[in-house]
CSV table of C-alpha atoms and ligand atoms in Angstrom, one decimal:
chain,number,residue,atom,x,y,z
A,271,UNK,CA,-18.3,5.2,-11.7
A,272,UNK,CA,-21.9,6.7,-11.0
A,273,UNK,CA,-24.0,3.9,-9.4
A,274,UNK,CA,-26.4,4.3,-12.7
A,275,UNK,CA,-23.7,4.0,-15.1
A,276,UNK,CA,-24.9,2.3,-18.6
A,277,UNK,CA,-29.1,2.4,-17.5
A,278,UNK,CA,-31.7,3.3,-19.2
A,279,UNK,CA,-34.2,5.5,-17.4
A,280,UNK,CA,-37.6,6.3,-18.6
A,281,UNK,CA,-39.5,8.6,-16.4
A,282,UNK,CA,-43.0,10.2,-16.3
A,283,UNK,CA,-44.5,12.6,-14.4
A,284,UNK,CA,-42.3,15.8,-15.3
A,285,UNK,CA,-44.2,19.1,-15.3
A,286,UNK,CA,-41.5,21.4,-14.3
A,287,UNK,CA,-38.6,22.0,-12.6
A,288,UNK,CA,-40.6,21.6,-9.0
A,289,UNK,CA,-41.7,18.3,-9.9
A,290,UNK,CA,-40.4,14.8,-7.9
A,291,UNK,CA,-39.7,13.2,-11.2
A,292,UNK,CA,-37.1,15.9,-12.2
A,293,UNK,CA,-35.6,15.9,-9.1
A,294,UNK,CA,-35.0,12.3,-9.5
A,295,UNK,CA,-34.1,13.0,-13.2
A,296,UNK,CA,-31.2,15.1,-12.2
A,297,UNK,CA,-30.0,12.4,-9.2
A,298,UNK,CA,-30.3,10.0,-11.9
A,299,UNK,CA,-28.5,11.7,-14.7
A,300,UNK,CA,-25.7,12.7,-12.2
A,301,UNK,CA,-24.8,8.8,-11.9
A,302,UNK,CA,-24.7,8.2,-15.1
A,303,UNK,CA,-28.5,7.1,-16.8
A,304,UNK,CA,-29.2,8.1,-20.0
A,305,UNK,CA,-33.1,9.3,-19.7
A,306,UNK,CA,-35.9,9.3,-21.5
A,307,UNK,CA,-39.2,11.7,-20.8
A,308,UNK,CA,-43.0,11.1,-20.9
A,309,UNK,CA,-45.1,13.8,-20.3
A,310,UNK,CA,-48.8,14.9,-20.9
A,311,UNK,CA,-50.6,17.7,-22.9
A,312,UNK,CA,-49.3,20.4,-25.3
A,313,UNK,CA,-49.6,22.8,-22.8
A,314,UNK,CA,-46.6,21.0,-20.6
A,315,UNK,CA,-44.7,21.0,-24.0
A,316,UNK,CA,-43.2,24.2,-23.8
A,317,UNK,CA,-41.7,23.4,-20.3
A,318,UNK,CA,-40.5,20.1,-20.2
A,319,UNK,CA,-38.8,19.7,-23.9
A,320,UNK,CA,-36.6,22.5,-22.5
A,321,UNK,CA,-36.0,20.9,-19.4
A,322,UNK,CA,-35.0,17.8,-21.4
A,323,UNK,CA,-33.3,19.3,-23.3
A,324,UNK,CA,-31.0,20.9,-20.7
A,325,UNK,CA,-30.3,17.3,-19.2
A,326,UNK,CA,-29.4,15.4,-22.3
A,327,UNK,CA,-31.8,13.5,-22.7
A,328,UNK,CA,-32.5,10.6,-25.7
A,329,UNK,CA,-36.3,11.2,-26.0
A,330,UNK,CA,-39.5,13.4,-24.9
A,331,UNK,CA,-42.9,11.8,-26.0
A,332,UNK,CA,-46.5,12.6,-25.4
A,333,UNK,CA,-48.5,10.0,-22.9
A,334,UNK,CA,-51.3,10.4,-21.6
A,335,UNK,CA,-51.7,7.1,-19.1
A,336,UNK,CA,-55.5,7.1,-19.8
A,337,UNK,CA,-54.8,5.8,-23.7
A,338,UNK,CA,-53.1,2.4,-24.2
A,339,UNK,CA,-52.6,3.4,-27.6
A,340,UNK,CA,-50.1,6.1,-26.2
A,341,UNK,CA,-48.8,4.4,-23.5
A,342,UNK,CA,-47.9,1.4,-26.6
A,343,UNK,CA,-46.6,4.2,-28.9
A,344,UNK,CA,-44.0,5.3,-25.8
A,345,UNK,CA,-42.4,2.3,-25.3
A,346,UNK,CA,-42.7,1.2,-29.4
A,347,UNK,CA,-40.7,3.8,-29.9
A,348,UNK,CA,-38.1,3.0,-26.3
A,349,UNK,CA,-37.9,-0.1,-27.9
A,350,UNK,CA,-36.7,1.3,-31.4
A,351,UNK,CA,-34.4,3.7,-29.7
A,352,UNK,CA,-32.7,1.6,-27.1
A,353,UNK,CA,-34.0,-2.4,-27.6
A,354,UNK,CA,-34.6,-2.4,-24.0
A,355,UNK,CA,-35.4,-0.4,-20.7
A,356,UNK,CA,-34.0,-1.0,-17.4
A,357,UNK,CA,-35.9,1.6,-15.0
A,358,UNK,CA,-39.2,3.0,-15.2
A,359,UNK,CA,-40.2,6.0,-12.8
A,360,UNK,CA,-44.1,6.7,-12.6
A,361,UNK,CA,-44.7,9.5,-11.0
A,362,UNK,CA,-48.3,10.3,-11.9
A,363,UNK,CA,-51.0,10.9,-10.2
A,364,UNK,CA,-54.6,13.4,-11.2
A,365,UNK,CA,-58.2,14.0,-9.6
A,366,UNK,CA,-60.7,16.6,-9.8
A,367,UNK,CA,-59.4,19.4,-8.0
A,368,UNK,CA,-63.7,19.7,-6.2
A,369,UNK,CA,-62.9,16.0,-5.0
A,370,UNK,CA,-60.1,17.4,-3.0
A,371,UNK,CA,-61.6,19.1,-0.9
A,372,UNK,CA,-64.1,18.8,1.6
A,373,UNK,CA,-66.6,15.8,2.3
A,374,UNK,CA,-65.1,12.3,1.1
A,375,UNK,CA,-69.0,11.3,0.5
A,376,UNK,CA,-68.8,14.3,-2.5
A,377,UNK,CA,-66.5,11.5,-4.1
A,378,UNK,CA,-68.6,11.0,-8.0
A,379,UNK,CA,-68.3,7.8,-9.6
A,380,UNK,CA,-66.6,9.2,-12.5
A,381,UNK,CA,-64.2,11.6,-10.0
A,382,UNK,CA,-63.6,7.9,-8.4
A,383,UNK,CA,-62.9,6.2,-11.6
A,384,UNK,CA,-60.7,9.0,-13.1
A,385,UNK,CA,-58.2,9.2,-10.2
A,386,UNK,CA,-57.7,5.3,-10.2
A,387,UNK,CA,-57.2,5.1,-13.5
A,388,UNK,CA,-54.6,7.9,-13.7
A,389,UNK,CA,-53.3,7.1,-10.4
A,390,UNK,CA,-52.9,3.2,-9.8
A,391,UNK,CA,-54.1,1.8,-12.9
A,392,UNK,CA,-51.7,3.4,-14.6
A,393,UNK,CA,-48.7,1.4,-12.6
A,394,UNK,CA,-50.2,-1.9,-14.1
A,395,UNK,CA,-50.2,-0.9,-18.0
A,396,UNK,CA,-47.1,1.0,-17.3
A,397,UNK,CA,-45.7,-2.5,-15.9
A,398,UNK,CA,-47.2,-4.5,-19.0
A,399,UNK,CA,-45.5,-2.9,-21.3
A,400,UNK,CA,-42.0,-2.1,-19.6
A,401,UNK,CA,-41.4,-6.0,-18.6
A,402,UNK,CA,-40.9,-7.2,-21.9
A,403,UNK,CA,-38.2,-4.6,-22.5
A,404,UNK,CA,-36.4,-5.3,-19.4
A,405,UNK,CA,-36.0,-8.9,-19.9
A,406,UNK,CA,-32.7,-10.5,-18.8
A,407,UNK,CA,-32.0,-6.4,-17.3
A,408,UNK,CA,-33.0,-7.0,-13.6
A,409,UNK,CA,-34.9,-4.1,-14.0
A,410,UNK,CA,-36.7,-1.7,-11.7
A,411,UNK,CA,-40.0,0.2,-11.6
A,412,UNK,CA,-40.6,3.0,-8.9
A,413,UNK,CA,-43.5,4.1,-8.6
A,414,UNK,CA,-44.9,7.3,-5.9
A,415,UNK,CA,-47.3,7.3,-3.0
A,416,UNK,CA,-48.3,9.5,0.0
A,417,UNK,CA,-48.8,8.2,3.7
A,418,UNK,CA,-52.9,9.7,3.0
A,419,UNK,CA,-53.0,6.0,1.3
A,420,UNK,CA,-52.5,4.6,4.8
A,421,UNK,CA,-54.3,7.1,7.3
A,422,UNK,CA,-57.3,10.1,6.5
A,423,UNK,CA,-55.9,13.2,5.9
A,424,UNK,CA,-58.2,16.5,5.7
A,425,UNK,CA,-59.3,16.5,1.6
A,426,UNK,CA,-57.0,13.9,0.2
A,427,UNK,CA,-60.3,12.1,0.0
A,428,UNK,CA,-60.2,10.5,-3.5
A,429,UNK,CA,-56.5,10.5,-3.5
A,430,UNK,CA,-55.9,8.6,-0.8
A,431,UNK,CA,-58.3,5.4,-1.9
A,432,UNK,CA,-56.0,5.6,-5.5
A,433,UNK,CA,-52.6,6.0,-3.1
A,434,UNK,CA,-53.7,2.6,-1.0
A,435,UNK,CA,-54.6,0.7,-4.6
A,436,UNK,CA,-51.4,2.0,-5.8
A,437,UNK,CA,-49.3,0.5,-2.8
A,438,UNK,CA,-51.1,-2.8,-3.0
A,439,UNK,CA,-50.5,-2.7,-7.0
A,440,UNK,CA,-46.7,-2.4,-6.2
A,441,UNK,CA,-47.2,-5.9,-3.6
A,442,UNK,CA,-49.1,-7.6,-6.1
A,443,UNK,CA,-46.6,-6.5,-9.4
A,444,UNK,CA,-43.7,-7.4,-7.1
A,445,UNK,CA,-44.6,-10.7,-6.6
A,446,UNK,CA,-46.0,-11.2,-10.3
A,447,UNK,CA,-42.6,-9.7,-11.8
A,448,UNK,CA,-40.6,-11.1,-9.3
A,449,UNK,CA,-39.7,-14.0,-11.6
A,450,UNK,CA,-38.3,-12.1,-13.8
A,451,UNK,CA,-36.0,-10.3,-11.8
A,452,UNK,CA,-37.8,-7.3,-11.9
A,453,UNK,CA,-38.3,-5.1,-8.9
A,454,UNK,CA,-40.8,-2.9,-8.3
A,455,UNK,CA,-41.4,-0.4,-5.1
A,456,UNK,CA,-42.4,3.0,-3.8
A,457,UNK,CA,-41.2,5.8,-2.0
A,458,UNK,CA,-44.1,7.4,0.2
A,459,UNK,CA,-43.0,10.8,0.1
A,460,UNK,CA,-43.6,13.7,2.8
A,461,UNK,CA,-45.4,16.9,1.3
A,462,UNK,CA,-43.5,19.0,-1.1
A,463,UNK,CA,-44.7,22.0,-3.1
A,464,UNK,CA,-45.0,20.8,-6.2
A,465,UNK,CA,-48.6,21.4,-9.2
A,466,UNK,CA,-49.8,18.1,-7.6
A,467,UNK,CA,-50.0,19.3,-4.3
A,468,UNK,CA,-51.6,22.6,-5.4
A,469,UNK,CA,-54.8,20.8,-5.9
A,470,UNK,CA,-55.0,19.9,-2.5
A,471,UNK,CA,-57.2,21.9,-0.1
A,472,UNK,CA,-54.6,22.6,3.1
A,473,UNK,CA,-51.8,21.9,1.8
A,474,UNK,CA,-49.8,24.4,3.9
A,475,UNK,CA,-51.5,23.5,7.1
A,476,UNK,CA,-50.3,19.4,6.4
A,477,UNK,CA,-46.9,21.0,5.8
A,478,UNK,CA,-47.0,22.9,9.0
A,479,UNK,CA,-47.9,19.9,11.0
A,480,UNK,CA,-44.9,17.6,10.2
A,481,UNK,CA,-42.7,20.6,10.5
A,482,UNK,CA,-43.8,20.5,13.9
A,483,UNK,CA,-44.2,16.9,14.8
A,484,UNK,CA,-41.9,15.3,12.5
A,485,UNK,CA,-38.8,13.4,14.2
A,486,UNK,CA,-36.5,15.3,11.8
A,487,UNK,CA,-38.6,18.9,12.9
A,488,UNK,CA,-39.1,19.6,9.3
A,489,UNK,CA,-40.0,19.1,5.6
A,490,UNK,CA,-38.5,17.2,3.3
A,491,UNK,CA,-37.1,18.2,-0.3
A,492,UNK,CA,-37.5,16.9,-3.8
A,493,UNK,CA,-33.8,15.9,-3.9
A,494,UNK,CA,-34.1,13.8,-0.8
A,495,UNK,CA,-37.0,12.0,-2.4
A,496,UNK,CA,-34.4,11.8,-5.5
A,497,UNK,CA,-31.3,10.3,-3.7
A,498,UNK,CA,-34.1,7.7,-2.1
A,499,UNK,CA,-35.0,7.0,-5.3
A,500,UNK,CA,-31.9,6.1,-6.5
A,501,UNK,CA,-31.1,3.7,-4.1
A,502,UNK,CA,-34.5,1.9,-5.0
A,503,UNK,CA,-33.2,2.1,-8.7
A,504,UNK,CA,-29.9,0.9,-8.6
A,505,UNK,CA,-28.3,-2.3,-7.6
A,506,UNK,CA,-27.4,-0.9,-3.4
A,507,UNK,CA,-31.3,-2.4,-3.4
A,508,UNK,CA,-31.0,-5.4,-5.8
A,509,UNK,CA,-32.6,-7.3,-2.5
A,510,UNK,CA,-35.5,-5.3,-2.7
A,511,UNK,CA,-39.3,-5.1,-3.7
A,512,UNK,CA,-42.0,-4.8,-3.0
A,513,UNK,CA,-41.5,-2.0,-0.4
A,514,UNK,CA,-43.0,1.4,0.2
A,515,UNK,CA,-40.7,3.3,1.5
A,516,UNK,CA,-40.8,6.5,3.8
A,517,UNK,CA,-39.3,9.9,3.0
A,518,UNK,CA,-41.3,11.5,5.3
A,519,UNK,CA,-38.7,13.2,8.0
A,520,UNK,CA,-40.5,10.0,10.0
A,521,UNK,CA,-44.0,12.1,10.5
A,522,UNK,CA,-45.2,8.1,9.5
A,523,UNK,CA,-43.7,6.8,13.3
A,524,UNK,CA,-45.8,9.4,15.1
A,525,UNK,CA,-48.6,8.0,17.2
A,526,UNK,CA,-50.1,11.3,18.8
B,645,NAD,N1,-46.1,16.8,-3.8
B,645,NAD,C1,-46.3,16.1,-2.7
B,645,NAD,O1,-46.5,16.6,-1.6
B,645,NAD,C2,-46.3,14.6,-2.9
B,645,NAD,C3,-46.2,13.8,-1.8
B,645,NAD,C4,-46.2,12.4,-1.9
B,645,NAD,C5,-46.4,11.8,-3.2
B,645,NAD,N2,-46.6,12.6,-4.3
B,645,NAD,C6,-46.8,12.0,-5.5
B,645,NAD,O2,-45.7,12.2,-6.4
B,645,NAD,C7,-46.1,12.1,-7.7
B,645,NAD,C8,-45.6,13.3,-8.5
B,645,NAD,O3,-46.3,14.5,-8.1
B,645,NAD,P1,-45.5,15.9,-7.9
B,645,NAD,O4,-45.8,16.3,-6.5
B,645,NAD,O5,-44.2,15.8,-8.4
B,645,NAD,O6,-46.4,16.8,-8.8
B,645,NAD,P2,-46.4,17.2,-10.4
B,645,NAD,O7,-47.6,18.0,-10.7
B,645,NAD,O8,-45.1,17.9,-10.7
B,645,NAD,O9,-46.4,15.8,-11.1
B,645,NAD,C9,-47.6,15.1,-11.4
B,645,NAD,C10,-47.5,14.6,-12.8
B,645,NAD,O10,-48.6,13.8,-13.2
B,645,NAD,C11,-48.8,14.0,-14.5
B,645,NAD,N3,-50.1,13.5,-15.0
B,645,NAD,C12,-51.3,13.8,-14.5
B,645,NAD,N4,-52.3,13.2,-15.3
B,645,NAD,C13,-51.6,12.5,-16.2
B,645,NAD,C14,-52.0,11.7,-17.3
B,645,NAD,N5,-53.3,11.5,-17.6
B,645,NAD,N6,-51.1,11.1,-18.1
B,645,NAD,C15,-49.8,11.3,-17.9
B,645,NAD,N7,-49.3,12.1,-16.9
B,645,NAD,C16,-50.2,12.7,-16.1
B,645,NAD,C17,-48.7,15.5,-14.7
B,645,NAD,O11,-48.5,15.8,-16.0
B,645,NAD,C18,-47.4,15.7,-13.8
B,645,NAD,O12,-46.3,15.7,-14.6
B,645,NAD,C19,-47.6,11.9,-7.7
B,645,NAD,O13,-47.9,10.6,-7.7
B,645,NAD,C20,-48.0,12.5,-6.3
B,645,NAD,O14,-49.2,12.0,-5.8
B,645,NAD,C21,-46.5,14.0,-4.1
C-alpha cells in the first residue's frame, strides 16, 4: 500500500514539468493521493491542464494567492468535490525580477509588499481556508523556503525577507493548528533550475558554490525535494511540525 493511500492532495505552484510542486505531484501520486491542481494565469493554462491531465488528476483551478475571492472559490469548490482536504502543498513564491538583483536598499515599498504577500502571506489564507476542511483528518500543510531566509545571499534581496516571514509563519501556524492535529512544515530546498530561480541574478554561480562546498559535492534534484516531501506529508512524520527542513546536500552545516 503506497504510504499516501486514500489522501487528498491539493497542490499549488505548478508551472511546468521543472517545477518542485510537480515533482512532488508525481512522488505523491505514485503512493497513492488523488490530487488536485492550483495554478495562476491563462498563460500557464496551456501547460499545466496537460500536465494534470497526464497524472489523473480530480481538478485544475485558477488561483491567484493575491485574491481571497479566488483562493475561497478553490477550496469552495475542494469542498464540493471531495468534503474534505488532507494535504496542502504551497509552493509559491513571486517578486520583481529588478528586486533581485543588485542593492537590497533598491528594495520599493510596493516590490516589498508584493513579495510578502505572494510569498508568506499567502501560507496564512492558504491555512484559513484548508483547516476547516481537514478537520478530524490530521492533516498536513507543506509549505517551501530557501536557506537565503536564514543567511544573505548575492540578490535574493527581497526574497529572502519573504523566505524568513515564511519560516516563522510555518512556527507560528504550527503551534496555532497544532490543536487540531494539523501539521504544518517546510522543506528549505538547495537550488534547482526551475522559472523561479530564473529570476534570480547568479543563479548558476549559487549552484556552482554548493557543488563545490556541499557535504554531498553536489546539487540536489526536484525528486529529492519530492521524496522529502512526502515524508513531511504522510504519517512516517505524524510527530512532526513545525520544522524546516534541509534538502540542501548539507551546503546549510558549512561554516567557511
Ligand atoms: N528553484 C529553487 O532553487 C528553489 C530553492 C528553494 C526554494 N524554492 C521555492 O520553491 C517554490 C517553488 O518554486 P520553483 O522553483 O518550483 O519554481 P516555479 O516557477 O516552477 O514555481 C513557482 C510557482 O509560483 C507560482 N506563483 C507565482 N505567483 C503566484 C500567484 N500570485 N498566485 C499563485 N501562484 C503564483 C507560479 O505560478 C509558479 O507555479 C518557491 O516558493 C521557491 O521560492 C525554490
Amino acid at each position: 500500500m503506497g504510504l499516501l493511500e486514500g489522501k487528498k492532495a491539493l497542490i499549488f505552484g505548478v508551472a511546468n514539468d521543472k517545477s518542485i510542486a510537480w515533482a512532488i505531484a508525481e512522488a505523491f501520486r505514485r503512493e497513492g493521493a488523488s490530487l488536485a491542481f492550483a495554478y495562476n494565469g491563462d498563460t500557464l493554462a496551456k501547460r499545466v491542464i496537460p500536465l494534470a491531465e497526464s497524472i489523473g488528476a480530480e481538478m485544475v483551478l485558477q488561483c491567484d494567492v493575491r485574491s481571497d475571492e479566488e483562493i475561497a472559490s478553490v477550496f469552495r469548490d475542494v469542498k464540493e468535490r471531495w468534503g474534505g482536504l488532507d494535504i496542502l502543498v504551497h509552493s509559491i513564491a513571486f517578486a520583481n525580477k529588478d528586486e533581485l538583483k543588485g542593492s537590497f536598499l533598491n528594495t520599493t515599498r510596493e516590490g516589498f509588499a508584493l513579495a510578502m504577500d505572494v510569498s508568506a502571506y499567502s501560507l496564512i489564507a492558504l491555512a484559513k481556508e484548508a483547516t476547516p476542511l481537514m478537520e478530524g483528518r490530521e492533516g498536513v500543510i507543506l509549505t517551501l523556503s530557501y536557506y537565503g531566509g536564514q543567511k544573505v545571499f548575492p540578490n535574493y534581496n527581497v526574497m529572502g525577507v519573504a523566505k524568513a516571514a515564511l519560516e516563522m509563519s510555518v512556527r507560528y501556524l504550527a503551534e496555532s493548528l497544532g490543536g487540531t492535529g494539523v501539521r504544518v512544515n517546510a522543506i528549505s530546498a538547495g537550488p534547482l533550475k526551475t522559472l523561479a530561480a530564473a529570476g534570480v541574478g547568479g543563479f548558476n554561480q549559487i549552484a556552482g558554490v554548493v557543488a563545490e562546498k556541499a557535504p554531498l559535492r553536489r546539487n540536489i534534484t526536484q525528486e529529492e525535494v519530492a521524496d522529502s516531501a512526502l515524508y513531511l506529508c504522510s504519517n512516517l512524520a505524524r510527530g512532526v511540525t513545525g520544522e524546516v527542513h534541509f534538502v540542501d546536500s548539507g551546503y546549510n552545516i558549512i561554516g567557511l
